[in-house]
């Protein structure tokens, strides 16, 4: 009886460690639209919600736009203003996608894996397809995903402010999911 | 003739002085705007003070109205820590309504990270920060409210 209980308990613990859906409410997303003319448009959001389904290979992110924190008050205002993210109208940015080479990522074995991600990014009320790669690190049931990509600001109706802001801002994502 | 030349020179001198003064003032204003940074939140006066659960309730009822009222305002939130989460090189602290899963999450200004790392789950604390607003998470099926540039009230 004791042996059976122990086996069941171990099985449940293993199951929990390799739970299919892993989430975090503290993913970090960096936004960098700096140019040689302006070093100010750079911000970080450290309270992004992220989820990964290791069986289905789906990934999702949600960010409160006003949570992108700039050092400069004027830049904070411009970023959220009606000529840019218009965050009063569009308070949330989101991504929904899939790992397209799922068999290449072994979530059951510790290691580093290169994942191809495709999905839809919604910014400023506009949804566009995005393709990128990510490095997925599996360590004792926890999954860390890191990805860097650029977006075309004009695709999302975002102005380049006369060349002062990068036409293709860089986005960097780090998420530690459990 | 020499009188009118003197008057003309005097006019030109006045215009130049006004012009240069305006240029200096504008340059100074531009320099201030571009080099200005947010001040230490611990020294900022809070626009509102809330119990965590009351703030969550208000956002749950109408997050559009709450965002309009509270976004970018400095708010002090008092409550119990339900979770501490690693966030890149820092930590975030969460206060949640455990009955619904809706939560407030606080990201700290650099000078408060050391103190934030000392906080433990279950601690009753007071945090002051800039409210970024709240949205409904389709991923978690809950409302979440985020704060940035937070400091811990001692």
PDB file of C-alpha atoms in Angstrom, chain A residues 21 23-26 28 30 38 40 44 46-51 60-76 80 88 91-92 95-96 164 174 176 178, chain B residues 32-38 64 67-68 71-72 83 85-90 92 94 103 105-108 110 131-140 144-149:
ATOM      1  CA  UNK A  21       0.845  24.363 -20.238  1.00  0.00           C
ATOM      2  CA  UNK A  23       2.976  30.234 -17.925  1.00  0.00           C
ATOM      3  CA  UNK A  24       4.611  33.315 -16.487  1.00  0.00           C
ATOM      4  CA  UNK A  25       3.278  36.748 -15.596  1.00  0.00           C
ATOM      5  CA  UNK A  26       6.783  38.271 -15.639  1.00  0.00           C
ATOM      6  CA  UNK A  28      10.331  40.719 -20.217  1.00  0.00           C
ATOM      7  CA  UNK A  30      12.391  45.089 -24.732  1.00  0.00           C
ATOM      8  CA  UNK A  38      17.556  59.774 -31.042  1.00  0.00           C
ATOM      9  CA  UNK A  40      15.597  57.819 -26.227  1.00  0.00           C
ATOM     10  CA  UNK A  44      11.250  47.533 -21.215  1.00  0.00           C
ATOM     11  CA  UNK A  46       8.700  43.275 -17.279  1.00  0.00           C
ATOM     12  CA  UNK A  47       5.115  42.241 -16.565  1.00  0.00           C
ATOM     13  CA  UNK A  48       4.197  40.466 -19.784  1.00  0.00           C
ATOM     14  CA  UNK A  49       1.953  37.389 -19.554  1.00  0.00           C
ATOM     15  CA  UNK A  50       3.272  34.437 -21.542  1.00  0.00           C
ATOM     16  CA  UNK A  51       2.181  30.849 -22.057  1.00  0.00           C
ATOM     17  CA  UNK A  60       1.056  33.333 -26.555  1.00  0.00           C
ATOM     18  CA  UNK A  61       2.018  36.694 -25.069  1.00  0.00           C
ATOM     19  CA  UNK A  62      -0.010  39.637 -23.728  1.00  0.00           C
ATOM     20  CA  UNK A  63       1.369  43.007 -22.639  1.00  0.00           C
ATOM     21  CA  UNK A  64      -0.173  46.133 -21.135  1.00  0.00           C
ATOM     22  CA  UNK A  65       1.163  48.784 -23.522  1.00  0.00           C
ATOM     23  CA  UNK A  66       1.583  51.471 -20.854  1.00  0.00           C
ATOM     24  CA  UNK A  67       3.829  49.039 -18.969  1.00  0.00           C
ATOM     25  CA  UNK A  68       6.630  49.718 -21.453  1.00  0.00           C
ATOM     26  CA  UNK A  69       8.752  51.857 -19.189  1.00  0.00           C
ATOM     27  CA  UNK A  70      10.912  54.641 -20.663  1.00  0.00           C
ATOM     28  CA  UNK A  71      13.458  56.645 -18.701  1.00  0.00           C
ATOM     29  CA  UNK A  72      12.325  59.896 -20.303  1.00  0.00           C
ATOM     30  CA  UNK A  73       8.816  61.273 -19.522  1.00  0.00           C
ATOM     31  CA  UNK A  74       8.410  62.856 -22.961  1.00  0.00           C
ATOM     32  CA  UNK A  75       9.199  59.557 -24.690  1.00  0.00           C
ATOM     33  CA  UNK A  76       6.742  57.738 -22.363  1.00  0.00           C
ATOM     34  CA  UNK A  80       1.513  56.005 -25.729  1.00  0.00           C
ATOM     35  CA  UNK A  88      -5.856  54.613 -24.497  1.00  0.00           C
ATOM     36  CA  UNK A  91      -4.259  49.121 -24.167  1.00  0.00           C
ATOM     37  CA  UNK A  92      -3.061  45.599 -24.968  1.00  0.00           C
ATOM     38  CA  UNK A  95       1.030  37.553 -29.913  1.00  0.00           C
ATOM     39  CA  UNK A  96      -0.448  34.126 -30.704  1.00  0.00           C
ATOM     40  CA  UNK A 164      14.025  60.024 -35.433  1.00  0.00           C
ATOM     41  CA  UNK A 174      12.782  36.640 -22.442  1.00  0.00           C
ATOM     42  CA  UNK A 176      10.862  31.918 -17.868  1.00  0.00           C
ATOM     43  CA  UNK A 178       6.808  27.125 -15.198  1.00  0.00           C
TER      44      UNK A 178
ATOM     45  CA  UNK B  32      15.627  69.855 -20.346  1.00  0.00           C
ATOM     46  CA  UNK B  33      12.934  67.859 -22.165  1.00  0.00           C
ATOM     47  CA  UNK B  34      15.395  65.468 -23.799  1.00  0.00           C
ATOM     48  CA  UNK B  35      17.584  64.885 -20.735  1.00  0.00           C
ATOM     49  CA  UNK B  36      14.762  64.784 -18.172  1.00  0.00           C
ATOM     50  CA  UNK B  37      14.157  61.465 -16.417  1.00  0.00           C
ATOM     51  CA  UNK B  38      11.512  60.211 -14.025  1.00  0.00           C
ATOM     52  CA  UNK B  64     -11.833  51.007 -19.445  1.00  0.00           C
ATOM     53  CA  UNK B  67      -7.633  52.897 -17.039  1.00  0.00           C
ATOM     54  CA  UNK B  68      -8.849  56.391 -17.856  1.00  0.00           C
ATOM     55  CA  UNK B  71      -3.246  55.038 -15.779  1.00  0.00           C
ATOM     56  CA  UNK B  72       0.046  56.924 -15.280  1.00  0.00           C
ATOM     57  CA  UNK B  83       3.556  35.613  -5.217  1.00  0.00           C
ATOM     58  CA  UNK B  85       8.201  36.121  -9.589  1.00  0.00           C
ATOM     59  CA  UNK B  86      11.651  36.350 -11.155  1.00  0.00           C
ATOM     60  CA  UNK B  87      11.730  38.844 -13.996  1.00  0.00           C
ATOM     61  CA  UNK B  88      14.988  38.823 -15.913  1.00  0.00           C
ATOM     62  CA  UNK B  89      17.475  40.453 -13.463  1.00  0.00           C
ATOM     63  CA  UNK B  90      14.866  41.682 -10.995  1.00  0.00           C
ATOM     64  CA  UNK B  92       8.090  41.307  -9.529  1.00  0.00           C
ATOM     65  CA  UNK B  94       2.034  40.180  -7.015  1.00  0.00           C
ATOM     66  CA  UNK B 103      -3.963  40.323  -9.733  1.00  0.00           C
ATOM     67  CA  UNK B 105       1.847  43.028 -10.451  1.00  0.00           C
ATOM     68  CA  UNK B 106       4.564  45.482  -9.414  1.00  0.00           C
ATOM     69  CA  UNK B 107       7.824  46.037 -11.328  1.00  0.00           C
ATOM     70  CA  UNK B 108      10.454  47.983  -9.389  1.00  0.00           C
ATOM     71  CA  UNK B 110      16.359  50.031 -10.072  1.00  0.00           C
ATOM     72  CA  UNK B 131      -0.118  52.461 -12.528  1.00  0.00           C
ATOM     73  CA  UNK B 132       0.120  51.294 -16.154  1.00  0.00           C
ATOM     74  CA  UNK B 133      -3.493  50.177 -16.208  1.00  0.00           C
ATOM     75  CA  UNK B 134      -5.228  46.848 -16.505  1.00  0.00           C
ATOM     76  CA  UNK B 135      -6.465  44.521 -19.227  1.00  0.00           C
ATOM     77  CA  UNK B 136      -8.249  41.195 -19.392  1.00  0.00           C
ATOM     78  CA  UNK B 137      -5.889  38.327 -20.127  1.00  0.00           C
ATOM     79  CA  UNK B 138      -7.295  35.800 -22.585  1.00  0.00           C
ATOM     80  CA  UNK B 139      -4.366  33.527 -21.652  1.00  0.00           C
ATOM     81  CA  UNK B 140      -5.150  33.461 -17.917  1.00  0.00           C
ATOM     82  CA  UNK B 144      -4.365  41.923 -14.538  1.00  0.00           C
ATOM     83  CA  UNK B 145      -3.173  45.364 -13.510  1.00  0.00           C
ATOM     84  CA  UNK B 146       0.462  46.376 -13.908  1.00  0.00           C
ATOM     85  CA  UNK B 147       2.605  48.932 -12.133  1.00  0.00           C
ATOM     86  CA  UNK B 148       6.026  50.233 -13.126  1.00  0.00           C
ATOM     87  CA  UNK B 149       8.807  52.247 -11.377  1.00  0.00           C
TER      88      UNK B 149
END
